[in-house]
CSV table of C-alpha atoms and ligand atoms in Angstrom, one decimal:
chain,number,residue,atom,x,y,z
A,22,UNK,CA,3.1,-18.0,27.8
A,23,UNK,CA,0.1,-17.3,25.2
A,24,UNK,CA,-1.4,-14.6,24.6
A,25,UNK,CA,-4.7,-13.9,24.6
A,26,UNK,CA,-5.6,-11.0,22.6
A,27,UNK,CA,-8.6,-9.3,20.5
A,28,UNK,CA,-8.2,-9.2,17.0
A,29,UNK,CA,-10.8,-8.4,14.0
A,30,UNK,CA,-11.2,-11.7,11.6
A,31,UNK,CA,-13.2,-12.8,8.5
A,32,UNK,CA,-14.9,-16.1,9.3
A,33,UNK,CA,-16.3,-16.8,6.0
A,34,UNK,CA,-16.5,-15.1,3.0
A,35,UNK,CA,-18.6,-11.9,2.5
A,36,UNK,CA,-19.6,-11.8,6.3
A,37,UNK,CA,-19.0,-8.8,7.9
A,38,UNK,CA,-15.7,-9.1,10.1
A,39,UNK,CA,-16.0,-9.6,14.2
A,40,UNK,CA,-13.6,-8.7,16.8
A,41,UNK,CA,-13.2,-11.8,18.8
A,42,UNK,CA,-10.2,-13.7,21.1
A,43,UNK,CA,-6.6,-14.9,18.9
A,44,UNK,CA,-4.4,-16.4,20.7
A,45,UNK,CA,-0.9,-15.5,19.8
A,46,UNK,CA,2.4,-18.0,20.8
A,47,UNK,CA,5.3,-16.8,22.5
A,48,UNK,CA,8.0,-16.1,19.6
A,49,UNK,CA,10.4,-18.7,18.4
A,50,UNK,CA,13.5,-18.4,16.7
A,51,UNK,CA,13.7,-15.7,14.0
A,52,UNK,CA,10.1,-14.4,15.6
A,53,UNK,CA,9.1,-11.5,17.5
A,54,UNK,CA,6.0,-10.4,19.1
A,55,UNK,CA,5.0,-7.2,18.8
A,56,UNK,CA,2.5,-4.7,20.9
A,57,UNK,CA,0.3,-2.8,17.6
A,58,UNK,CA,-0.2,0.5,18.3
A,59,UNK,CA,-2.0,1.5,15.3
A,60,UNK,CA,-3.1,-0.4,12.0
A,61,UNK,CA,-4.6,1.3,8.7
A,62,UNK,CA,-7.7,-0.1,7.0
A,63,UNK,CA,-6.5,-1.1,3.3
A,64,UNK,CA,-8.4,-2.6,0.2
A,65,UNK,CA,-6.5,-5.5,0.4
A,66,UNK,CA,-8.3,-6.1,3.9
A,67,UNK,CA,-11.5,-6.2,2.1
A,68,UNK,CA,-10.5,-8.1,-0.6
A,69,UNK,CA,-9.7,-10.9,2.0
A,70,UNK,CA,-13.0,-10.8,3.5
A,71,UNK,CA,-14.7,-10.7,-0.1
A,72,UNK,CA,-12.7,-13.8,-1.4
A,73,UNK,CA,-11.3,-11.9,-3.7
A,74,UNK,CA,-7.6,-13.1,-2.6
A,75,UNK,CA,-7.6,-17.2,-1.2
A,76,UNK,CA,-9.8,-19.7,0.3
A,77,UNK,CA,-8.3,-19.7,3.6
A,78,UNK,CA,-10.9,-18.4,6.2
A,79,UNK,CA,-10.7,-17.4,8.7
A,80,UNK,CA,-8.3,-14.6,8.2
A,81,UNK,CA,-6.9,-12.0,10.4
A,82,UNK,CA,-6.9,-8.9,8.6
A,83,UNK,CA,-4.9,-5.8,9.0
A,84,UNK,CA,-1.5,-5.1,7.8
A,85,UNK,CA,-0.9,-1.6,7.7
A,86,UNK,CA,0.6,-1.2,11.1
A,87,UNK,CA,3.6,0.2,13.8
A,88,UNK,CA,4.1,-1.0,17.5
A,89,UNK,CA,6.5,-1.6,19.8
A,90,UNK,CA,8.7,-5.0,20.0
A,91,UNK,CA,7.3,-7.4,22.9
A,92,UNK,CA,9.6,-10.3,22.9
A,93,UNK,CA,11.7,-11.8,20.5
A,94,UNK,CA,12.4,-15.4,19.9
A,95,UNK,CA,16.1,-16.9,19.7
A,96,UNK,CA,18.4,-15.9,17.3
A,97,UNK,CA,16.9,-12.4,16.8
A,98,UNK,CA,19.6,-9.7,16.8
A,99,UNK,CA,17.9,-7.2,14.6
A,100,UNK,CA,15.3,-5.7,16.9
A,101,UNK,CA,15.1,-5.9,20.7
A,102,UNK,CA,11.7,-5.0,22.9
A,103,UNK,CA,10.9,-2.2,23.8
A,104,UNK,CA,11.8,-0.6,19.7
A,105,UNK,CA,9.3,1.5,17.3
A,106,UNK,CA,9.1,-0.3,14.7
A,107,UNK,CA,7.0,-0.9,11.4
A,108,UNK,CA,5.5,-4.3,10.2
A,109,UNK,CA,6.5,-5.1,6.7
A,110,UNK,CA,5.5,-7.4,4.3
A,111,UNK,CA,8.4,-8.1,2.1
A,112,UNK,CA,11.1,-9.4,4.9
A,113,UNK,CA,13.6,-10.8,2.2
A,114,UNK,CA,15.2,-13.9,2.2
A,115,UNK,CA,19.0,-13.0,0.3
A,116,UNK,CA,19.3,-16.2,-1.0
A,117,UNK,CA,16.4,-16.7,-3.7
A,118,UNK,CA,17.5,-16.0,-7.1
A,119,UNK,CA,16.1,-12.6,-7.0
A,120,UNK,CA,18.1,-11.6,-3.9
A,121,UNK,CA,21.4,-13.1,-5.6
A,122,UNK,CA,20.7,-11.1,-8.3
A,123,UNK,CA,20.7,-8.0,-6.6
A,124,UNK,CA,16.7,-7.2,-7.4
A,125,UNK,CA,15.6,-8.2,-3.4
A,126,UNK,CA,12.5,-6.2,-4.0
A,127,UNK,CA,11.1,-8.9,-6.1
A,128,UNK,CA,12.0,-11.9,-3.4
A,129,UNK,CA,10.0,-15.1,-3.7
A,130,UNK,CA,10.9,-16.1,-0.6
A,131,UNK,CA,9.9,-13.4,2.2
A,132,UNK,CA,10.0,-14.4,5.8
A,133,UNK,CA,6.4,-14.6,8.3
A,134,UNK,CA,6.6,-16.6,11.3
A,135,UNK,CA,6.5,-19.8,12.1
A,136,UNK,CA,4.4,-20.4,14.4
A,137,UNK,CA,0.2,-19.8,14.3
A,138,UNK,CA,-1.8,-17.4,16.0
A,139,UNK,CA,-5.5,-19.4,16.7
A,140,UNK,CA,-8.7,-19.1,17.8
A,141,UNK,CA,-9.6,-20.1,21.1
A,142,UNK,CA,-10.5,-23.5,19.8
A,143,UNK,CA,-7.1,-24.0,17.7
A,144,UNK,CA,-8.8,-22.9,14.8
A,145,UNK,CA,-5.3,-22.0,12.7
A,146,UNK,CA,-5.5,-18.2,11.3
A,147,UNK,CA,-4.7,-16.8,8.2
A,148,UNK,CA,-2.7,-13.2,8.9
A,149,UNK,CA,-3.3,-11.2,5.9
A,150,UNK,CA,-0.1,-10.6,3.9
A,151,UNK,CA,1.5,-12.6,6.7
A,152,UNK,CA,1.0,-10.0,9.1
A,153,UNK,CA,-2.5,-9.9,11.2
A,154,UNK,CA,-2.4,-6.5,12.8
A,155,UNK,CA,-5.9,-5.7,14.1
A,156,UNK,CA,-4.9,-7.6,17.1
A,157,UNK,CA,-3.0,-6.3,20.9
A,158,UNK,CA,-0.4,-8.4,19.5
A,159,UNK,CA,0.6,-9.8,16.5
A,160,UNK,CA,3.8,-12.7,15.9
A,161,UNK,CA,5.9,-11.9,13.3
A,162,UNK,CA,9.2,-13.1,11.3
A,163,UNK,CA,11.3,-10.3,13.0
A,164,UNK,CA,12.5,-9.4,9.6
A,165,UNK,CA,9.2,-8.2,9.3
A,166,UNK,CA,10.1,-5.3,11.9
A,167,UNK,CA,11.9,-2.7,10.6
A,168,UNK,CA,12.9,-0.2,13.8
A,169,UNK,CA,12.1,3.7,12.9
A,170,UNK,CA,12.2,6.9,15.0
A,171,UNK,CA,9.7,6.5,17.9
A,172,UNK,CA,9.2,10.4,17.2
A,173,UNK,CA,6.6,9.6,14.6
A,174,UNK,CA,3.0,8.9,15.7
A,175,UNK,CA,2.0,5.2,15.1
A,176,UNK,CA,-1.1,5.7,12.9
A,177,UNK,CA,1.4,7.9,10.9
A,178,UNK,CA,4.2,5.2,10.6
A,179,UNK,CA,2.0,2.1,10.0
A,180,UNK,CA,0.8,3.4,6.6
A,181,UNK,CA,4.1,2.9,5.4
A,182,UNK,CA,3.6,-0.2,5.3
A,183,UNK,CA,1.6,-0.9,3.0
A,184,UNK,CA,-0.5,1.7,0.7
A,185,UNK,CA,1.3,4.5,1.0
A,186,UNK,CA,4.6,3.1,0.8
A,187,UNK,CA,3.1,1.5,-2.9
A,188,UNK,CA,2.4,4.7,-4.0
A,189,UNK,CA,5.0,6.6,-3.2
A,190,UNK,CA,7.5,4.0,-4.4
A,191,UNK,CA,5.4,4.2,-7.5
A,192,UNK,CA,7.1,7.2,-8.2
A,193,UNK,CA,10.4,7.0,-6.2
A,194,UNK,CA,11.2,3.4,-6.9
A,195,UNK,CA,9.8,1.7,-10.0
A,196,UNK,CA,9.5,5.2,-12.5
A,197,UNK,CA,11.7,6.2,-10.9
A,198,UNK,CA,10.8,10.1,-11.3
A,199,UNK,CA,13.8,12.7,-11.8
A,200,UNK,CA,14.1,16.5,-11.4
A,201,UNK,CA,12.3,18.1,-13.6
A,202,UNK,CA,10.0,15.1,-14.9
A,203,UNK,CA,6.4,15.2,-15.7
A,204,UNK,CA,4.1,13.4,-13.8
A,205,UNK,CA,0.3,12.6,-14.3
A,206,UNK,CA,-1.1,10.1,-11.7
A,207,UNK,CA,-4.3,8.9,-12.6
A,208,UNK,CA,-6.5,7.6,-9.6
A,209,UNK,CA,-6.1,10.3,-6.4
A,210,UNK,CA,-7.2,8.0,-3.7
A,211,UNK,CA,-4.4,7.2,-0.9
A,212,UNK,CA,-2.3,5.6,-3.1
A,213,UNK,CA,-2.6,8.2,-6.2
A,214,UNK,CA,-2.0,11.1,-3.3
A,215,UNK,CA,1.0,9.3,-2.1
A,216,UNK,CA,2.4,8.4,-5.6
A,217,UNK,CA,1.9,12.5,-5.9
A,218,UNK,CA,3.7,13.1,-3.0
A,219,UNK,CA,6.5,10.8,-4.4
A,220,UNK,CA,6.5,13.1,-7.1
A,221,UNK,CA,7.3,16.3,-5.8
A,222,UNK,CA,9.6,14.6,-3.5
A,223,UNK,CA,11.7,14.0,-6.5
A,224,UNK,CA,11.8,17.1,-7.7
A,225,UNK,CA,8.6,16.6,-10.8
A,226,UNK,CA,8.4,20.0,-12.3
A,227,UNK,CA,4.3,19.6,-13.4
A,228,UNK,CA,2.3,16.7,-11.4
A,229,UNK,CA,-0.9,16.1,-12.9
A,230,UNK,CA,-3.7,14.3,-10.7
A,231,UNK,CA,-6.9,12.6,-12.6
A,232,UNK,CA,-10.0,11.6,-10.9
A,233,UNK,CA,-14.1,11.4,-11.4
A,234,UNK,CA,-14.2,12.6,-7.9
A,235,UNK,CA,-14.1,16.6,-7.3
A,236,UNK,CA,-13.2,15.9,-3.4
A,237,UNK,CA,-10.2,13.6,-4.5
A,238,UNK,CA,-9.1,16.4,-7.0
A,239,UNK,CA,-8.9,18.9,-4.2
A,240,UNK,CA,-6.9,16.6,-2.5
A,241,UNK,CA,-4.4,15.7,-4.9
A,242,UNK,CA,-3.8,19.6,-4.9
A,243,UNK,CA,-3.1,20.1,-1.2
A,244,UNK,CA,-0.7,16.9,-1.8
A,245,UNK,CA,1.0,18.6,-4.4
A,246,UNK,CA,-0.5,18.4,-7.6
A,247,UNK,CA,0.2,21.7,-10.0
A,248,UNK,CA,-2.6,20.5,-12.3
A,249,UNK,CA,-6.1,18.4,-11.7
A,250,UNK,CA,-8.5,16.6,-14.6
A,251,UNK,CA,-11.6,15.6,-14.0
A,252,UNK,CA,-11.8,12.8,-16.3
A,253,UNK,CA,-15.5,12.4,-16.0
A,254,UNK,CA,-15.4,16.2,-17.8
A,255,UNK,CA,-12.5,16.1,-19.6
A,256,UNK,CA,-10.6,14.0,-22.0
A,257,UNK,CA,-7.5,12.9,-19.8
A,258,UNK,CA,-5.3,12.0,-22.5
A,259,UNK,CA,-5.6,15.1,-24.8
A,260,UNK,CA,-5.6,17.1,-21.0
A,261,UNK,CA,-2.5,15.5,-20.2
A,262,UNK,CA,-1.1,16.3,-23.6
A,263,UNK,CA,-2.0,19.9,-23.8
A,264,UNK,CA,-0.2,20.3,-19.9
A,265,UNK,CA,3.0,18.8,-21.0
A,266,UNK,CA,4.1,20.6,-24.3
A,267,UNK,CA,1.8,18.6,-26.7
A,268,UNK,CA,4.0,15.0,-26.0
A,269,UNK,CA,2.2,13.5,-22.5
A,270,UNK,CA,4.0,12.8,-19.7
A,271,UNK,CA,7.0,11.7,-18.8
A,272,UNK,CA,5.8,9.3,-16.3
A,273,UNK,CA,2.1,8.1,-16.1
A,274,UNK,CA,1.1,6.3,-12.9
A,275,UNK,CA,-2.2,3.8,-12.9
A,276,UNK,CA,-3.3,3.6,-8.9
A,277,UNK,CA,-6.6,2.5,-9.6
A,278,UNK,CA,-6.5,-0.8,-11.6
A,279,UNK,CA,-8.7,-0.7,-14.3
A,280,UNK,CA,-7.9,-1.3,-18.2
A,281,UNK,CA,-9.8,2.1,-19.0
A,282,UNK,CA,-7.4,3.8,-17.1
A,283,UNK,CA,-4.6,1.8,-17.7
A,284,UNK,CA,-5.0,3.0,-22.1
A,285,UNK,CA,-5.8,6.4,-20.4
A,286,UNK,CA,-2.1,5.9,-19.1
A,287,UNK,CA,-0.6,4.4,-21.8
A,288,UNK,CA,-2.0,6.9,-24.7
A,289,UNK,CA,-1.3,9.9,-22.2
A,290,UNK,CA,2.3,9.4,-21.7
A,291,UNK,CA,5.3,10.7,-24.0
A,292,UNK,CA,6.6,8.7,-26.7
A,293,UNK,CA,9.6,7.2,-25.1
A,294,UNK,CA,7.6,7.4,-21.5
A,295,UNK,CA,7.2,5.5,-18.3
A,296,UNK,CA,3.9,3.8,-17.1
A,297,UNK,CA,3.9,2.4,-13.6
A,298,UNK,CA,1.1,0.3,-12.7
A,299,UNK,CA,0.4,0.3,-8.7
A,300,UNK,CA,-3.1,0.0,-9.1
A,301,UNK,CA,-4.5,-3.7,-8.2
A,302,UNK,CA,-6.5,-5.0,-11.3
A,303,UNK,CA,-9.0,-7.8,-10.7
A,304,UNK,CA,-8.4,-11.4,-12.4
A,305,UNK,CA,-11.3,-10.9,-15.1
A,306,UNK,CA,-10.1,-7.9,-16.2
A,307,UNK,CA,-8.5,-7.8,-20.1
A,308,UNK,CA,-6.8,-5.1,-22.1
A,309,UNK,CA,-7.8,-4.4,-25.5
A,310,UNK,CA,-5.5,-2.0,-27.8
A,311,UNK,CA,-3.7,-2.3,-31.2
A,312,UNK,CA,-0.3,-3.6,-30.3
A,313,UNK,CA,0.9,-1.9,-33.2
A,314,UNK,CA,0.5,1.6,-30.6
A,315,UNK,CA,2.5,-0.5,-27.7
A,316,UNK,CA,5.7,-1.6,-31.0
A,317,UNK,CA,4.9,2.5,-31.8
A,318,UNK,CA,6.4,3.4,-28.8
A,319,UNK,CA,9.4,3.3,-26.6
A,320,UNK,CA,9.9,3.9,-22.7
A,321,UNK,CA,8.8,1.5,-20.4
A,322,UNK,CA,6.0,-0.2,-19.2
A,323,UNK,CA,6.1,-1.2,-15.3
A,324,UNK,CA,4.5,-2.7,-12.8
A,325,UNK,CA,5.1,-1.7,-8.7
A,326,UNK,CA,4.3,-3.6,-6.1
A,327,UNK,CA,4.4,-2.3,-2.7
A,328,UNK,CA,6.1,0.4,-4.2
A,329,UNK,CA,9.7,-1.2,-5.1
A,330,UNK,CA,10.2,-0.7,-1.2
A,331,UNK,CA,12.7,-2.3,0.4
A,332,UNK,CA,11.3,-1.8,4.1
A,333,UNK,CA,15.1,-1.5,6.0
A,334,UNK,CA,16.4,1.3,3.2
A,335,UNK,CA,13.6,3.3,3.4
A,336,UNK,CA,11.2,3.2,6.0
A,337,UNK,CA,13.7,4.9,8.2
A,338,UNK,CA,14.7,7.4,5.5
A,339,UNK,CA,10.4,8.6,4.8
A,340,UNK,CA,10.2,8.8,8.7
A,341,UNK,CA,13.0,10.7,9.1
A,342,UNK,CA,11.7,13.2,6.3
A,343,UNK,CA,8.0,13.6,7.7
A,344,UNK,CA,9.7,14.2,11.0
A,345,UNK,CA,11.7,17.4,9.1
A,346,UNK,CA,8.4,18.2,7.6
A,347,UNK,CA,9.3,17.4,4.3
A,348,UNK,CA,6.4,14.5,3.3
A,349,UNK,CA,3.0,15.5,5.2
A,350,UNK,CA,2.3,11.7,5.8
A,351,UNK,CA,-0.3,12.8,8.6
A,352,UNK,CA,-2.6,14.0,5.8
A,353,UNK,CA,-3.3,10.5,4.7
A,354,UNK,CA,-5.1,9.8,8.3
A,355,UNK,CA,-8.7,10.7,7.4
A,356,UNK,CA,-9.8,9.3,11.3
A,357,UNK,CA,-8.4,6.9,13.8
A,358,UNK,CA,-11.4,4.4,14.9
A,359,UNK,CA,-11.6,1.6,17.7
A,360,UNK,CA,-10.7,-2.1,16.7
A,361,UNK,CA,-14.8,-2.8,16.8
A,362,UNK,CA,-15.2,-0.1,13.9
A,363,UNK,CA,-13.1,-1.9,11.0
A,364,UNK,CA,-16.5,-2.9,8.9
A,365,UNK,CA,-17.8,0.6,9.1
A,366,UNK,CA,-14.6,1.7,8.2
A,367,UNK,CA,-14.7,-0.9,4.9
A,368,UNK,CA,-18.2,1.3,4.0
A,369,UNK,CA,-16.5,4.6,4.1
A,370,UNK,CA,-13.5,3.3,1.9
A,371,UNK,CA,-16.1,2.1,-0.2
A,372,UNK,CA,-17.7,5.6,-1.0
A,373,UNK,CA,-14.7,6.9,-1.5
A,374,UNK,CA,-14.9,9.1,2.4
A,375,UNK,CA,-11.8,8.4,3.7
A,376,UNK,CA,-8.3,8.1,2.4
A,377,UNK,CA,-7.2,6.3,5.4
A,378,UNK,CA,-8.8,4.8,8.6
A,379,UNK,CA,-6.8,4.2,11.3
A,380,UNK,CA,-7.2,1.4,14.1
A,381,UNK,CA,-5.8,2.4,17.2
A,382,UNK,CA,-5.2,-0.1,20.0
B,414,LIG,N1,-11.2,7.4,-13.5
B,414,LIG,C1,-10.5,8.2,-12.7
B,414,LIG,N2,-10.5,8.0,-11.3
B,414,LIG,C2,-11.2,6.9,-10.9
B,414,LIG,C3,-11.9,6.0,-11.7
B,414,LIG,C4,-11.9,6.3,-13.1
B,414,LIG,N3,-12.5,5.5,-14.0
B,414,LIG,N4,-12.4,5.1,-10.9
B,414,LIG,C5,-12.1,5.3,-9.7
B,414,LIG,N5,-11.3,6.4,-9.6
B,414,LIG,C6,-10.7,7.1,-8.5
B,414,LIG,C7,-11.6,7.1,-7.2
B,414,LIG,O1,-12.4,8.3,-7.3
B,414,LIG,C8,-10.6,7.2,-6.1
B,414,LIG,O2,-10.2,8.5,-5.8
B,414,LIG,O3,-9.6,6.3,-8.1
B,414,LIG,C9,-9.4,6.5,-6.7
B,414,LIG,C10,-9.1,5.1,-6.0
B,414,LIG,O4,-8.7,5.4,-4.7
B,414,LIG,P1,-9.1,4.5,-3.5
B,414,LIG,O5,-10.4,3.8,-3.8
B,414,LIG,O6,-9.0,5.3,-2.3
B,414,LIG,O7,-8.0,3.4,-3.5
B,414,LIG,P2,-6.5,3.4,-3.0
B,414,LIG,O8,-6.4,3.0,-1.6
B,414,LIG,O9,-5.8,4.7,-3.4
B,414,LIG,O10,-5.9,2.2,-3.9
B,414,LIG,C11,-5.9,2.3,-5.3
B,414,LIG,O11,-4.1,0.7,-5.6
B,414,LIG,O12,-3.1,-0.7,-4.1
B,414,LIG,C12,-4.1,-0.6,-5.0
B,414,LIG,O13,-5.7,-2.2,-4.2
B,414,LIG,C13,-5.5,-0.8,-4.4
B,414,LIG,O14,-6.3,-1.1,-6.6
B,414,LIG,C14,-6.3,-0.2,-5.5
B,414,LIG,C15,-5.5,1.0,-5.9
B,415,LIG,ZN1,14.8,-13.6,-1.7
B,416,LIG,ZN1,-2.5,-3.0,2.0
């Protein structure tokens, strides 16, 4: 039987977002409906509602998000109702040619579900990375569920699944960082913090956090940073070099998006360095720099997205280490809100209040 459910959509683009009546199918094969618990409030969410991402209003946003499994459709053997799990957007396929190639993290062919979740008048939706999760209940490709320990709280979980999993993949995954590695992460919003996190979590011996924003410095600290630059005061680049022995970094991270920042990471790293890119840059955006100074140097330049994750290997193993008390993942929950409180929530991101709000249903 259908569901009828709230949910928080974008109509049309650059109206504000209105909690109004989806109605969500029973799950087919491969599909499973799932109870959310609690959904974080990304950029991307915004970007959707802006236009910033596709034509294909309306959307139902939210994709940050944990619940419990409902129902699930034939075929299903992974999860069962009744599990914790986390939603996912990269549920790989195993058979496109990056999956055969051993590299599943870049899959062009990632499971959602079948089936459409509408408005009351069969208006078709658009779930936002495949997901929809400011909703009771949201129908997903099941691969899309990855089952975690139902220990951790649910606005805790859900932002692994999407910003904080980026960043600290960032640093886990794409760098990847070692023992003993510098670290500067440029941009100390959620996903600078997390990329941070990442950092110490593999064992960085100096962790450098730059922002314009004193209140984001002071966070990057209690997440773990050993050093802060306010690049609004101080040169970041020589900073960075004067911190690590006069060579830069060993790894720079980019979580903003922005070419400024981006030579900011590239001149601030050591010679044969890594730059990881997790910040999201915007199509008009160009980078201008000899390229004699990118043939100059060796190391690497990357680019992450979501972090590298690959939800089943290591969702479980970052739950299981914030439930030792080893990666405070709680600290990225600036407030949980109602599902009627997304838009304000979009205005505190905005000015930079919050590193995460949390829906909970
Ligand atoms: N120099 C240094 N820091 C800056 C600059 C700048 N020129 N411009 C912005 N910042 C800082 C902000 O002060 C803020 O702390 O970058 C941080 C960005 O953080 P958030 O806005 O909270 O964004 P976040 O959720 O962390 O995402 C960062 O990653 O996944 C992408 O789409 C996401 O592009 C976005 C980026
Ligand atoms: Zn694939
Ligand atoms: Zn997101």
């Amino acid at each position: 039987m259908t569901s009828r459910v709230r949910g928080v959509i974008a109509r049309s683009k650059g109206e504000p977002v209105e909690v109004t009546t989806v109605l969500v199918p029973d799950p087919g094969p491969g599909e499973a409906l799932v109870a959310v618990q609690a959904c974080g409030v990304c950029h991307t969410d915004l970007h959707y509602r802006e236009g910033g991402i596709g034509d294909d209003y309306p959307y139902l946003l939210g994709h940050e998000a944990a619940g419990v499994v409902e129902a699930v459709g034939d075929g299903v053997t992974s999860v069962i109702p009744g599990d914790f799990v986390i939603l996912n957007w990269r549920a790989v396929c195993g058979e496109c040619r990056a999956c055969r190639r051993g590299r599943p993290w870049y899959c062009f062919a990632t499971h959602n579900a079948q089936q459409k979740m509408t408005l009351e008048d069969g208006t078709v939706l658009s779930p936002a990375l495949g997901i929809g999760a400011f909703v009771d209940k949201t129908l997903v490709a099941a691969g899309q569920c990855t089952k975690v320990d139902p220990a951790v709280p649910p606005e805790v979980a859900g932002l692994l699944g999407c910003g904080v999993m980026a960043g600290l993949g960032a640093a886990i995954n794409t760098a990847p960082v070692t023992r003993g590695d510098s670290v500067a992460v440029i941009g100390c919003g959620g996903v600078g913090d997390a990329a941070i996190l990442g950092a110490r979590l593999a064992g960085a011996r100096t962790i450098i956090g730059v922002d314009i924003d004193p209140r984001k410095l002071e966070l990057a600290q209690q997440f773990g940073a050993t050093h802060v630059i306010n690049s609004r005061e101080t040169d970041p680049v020589e900073r960075i070099q004067e911190l690590t022995g006069g060579n830069g970094a060993d790894v720079v991270i980019e979580a903003i998006g922005r070419p400024e920042t981006y030579l900011q990471a590239f001149y601030g790293r050591d010679l044969a360095g890594t730059v990881v890119l997790v910040g999201v840059p915007t199509p008009d955006m160009r980078l201008e720099a000899p390229l004699l100074d990118f043939f100059g140097r060796g190391g690497a330049l990357k680019s992450s997205w979501y972090g590298d994750c690959l939800p089943e290997r290591d969702f479980p193993m970052l739950t299981d280490l914030y439930l030792q008390g080893r990666l405070p993942l709680d600290k990225f929950v600036s407030e949980t809100i109602a599902l009627d409180q997304v838009e304000p929530a979009f205005a505190k991101m905005e000015r930079g209040e919050v590193l995460r709000s949390v829906v909970k249903l």
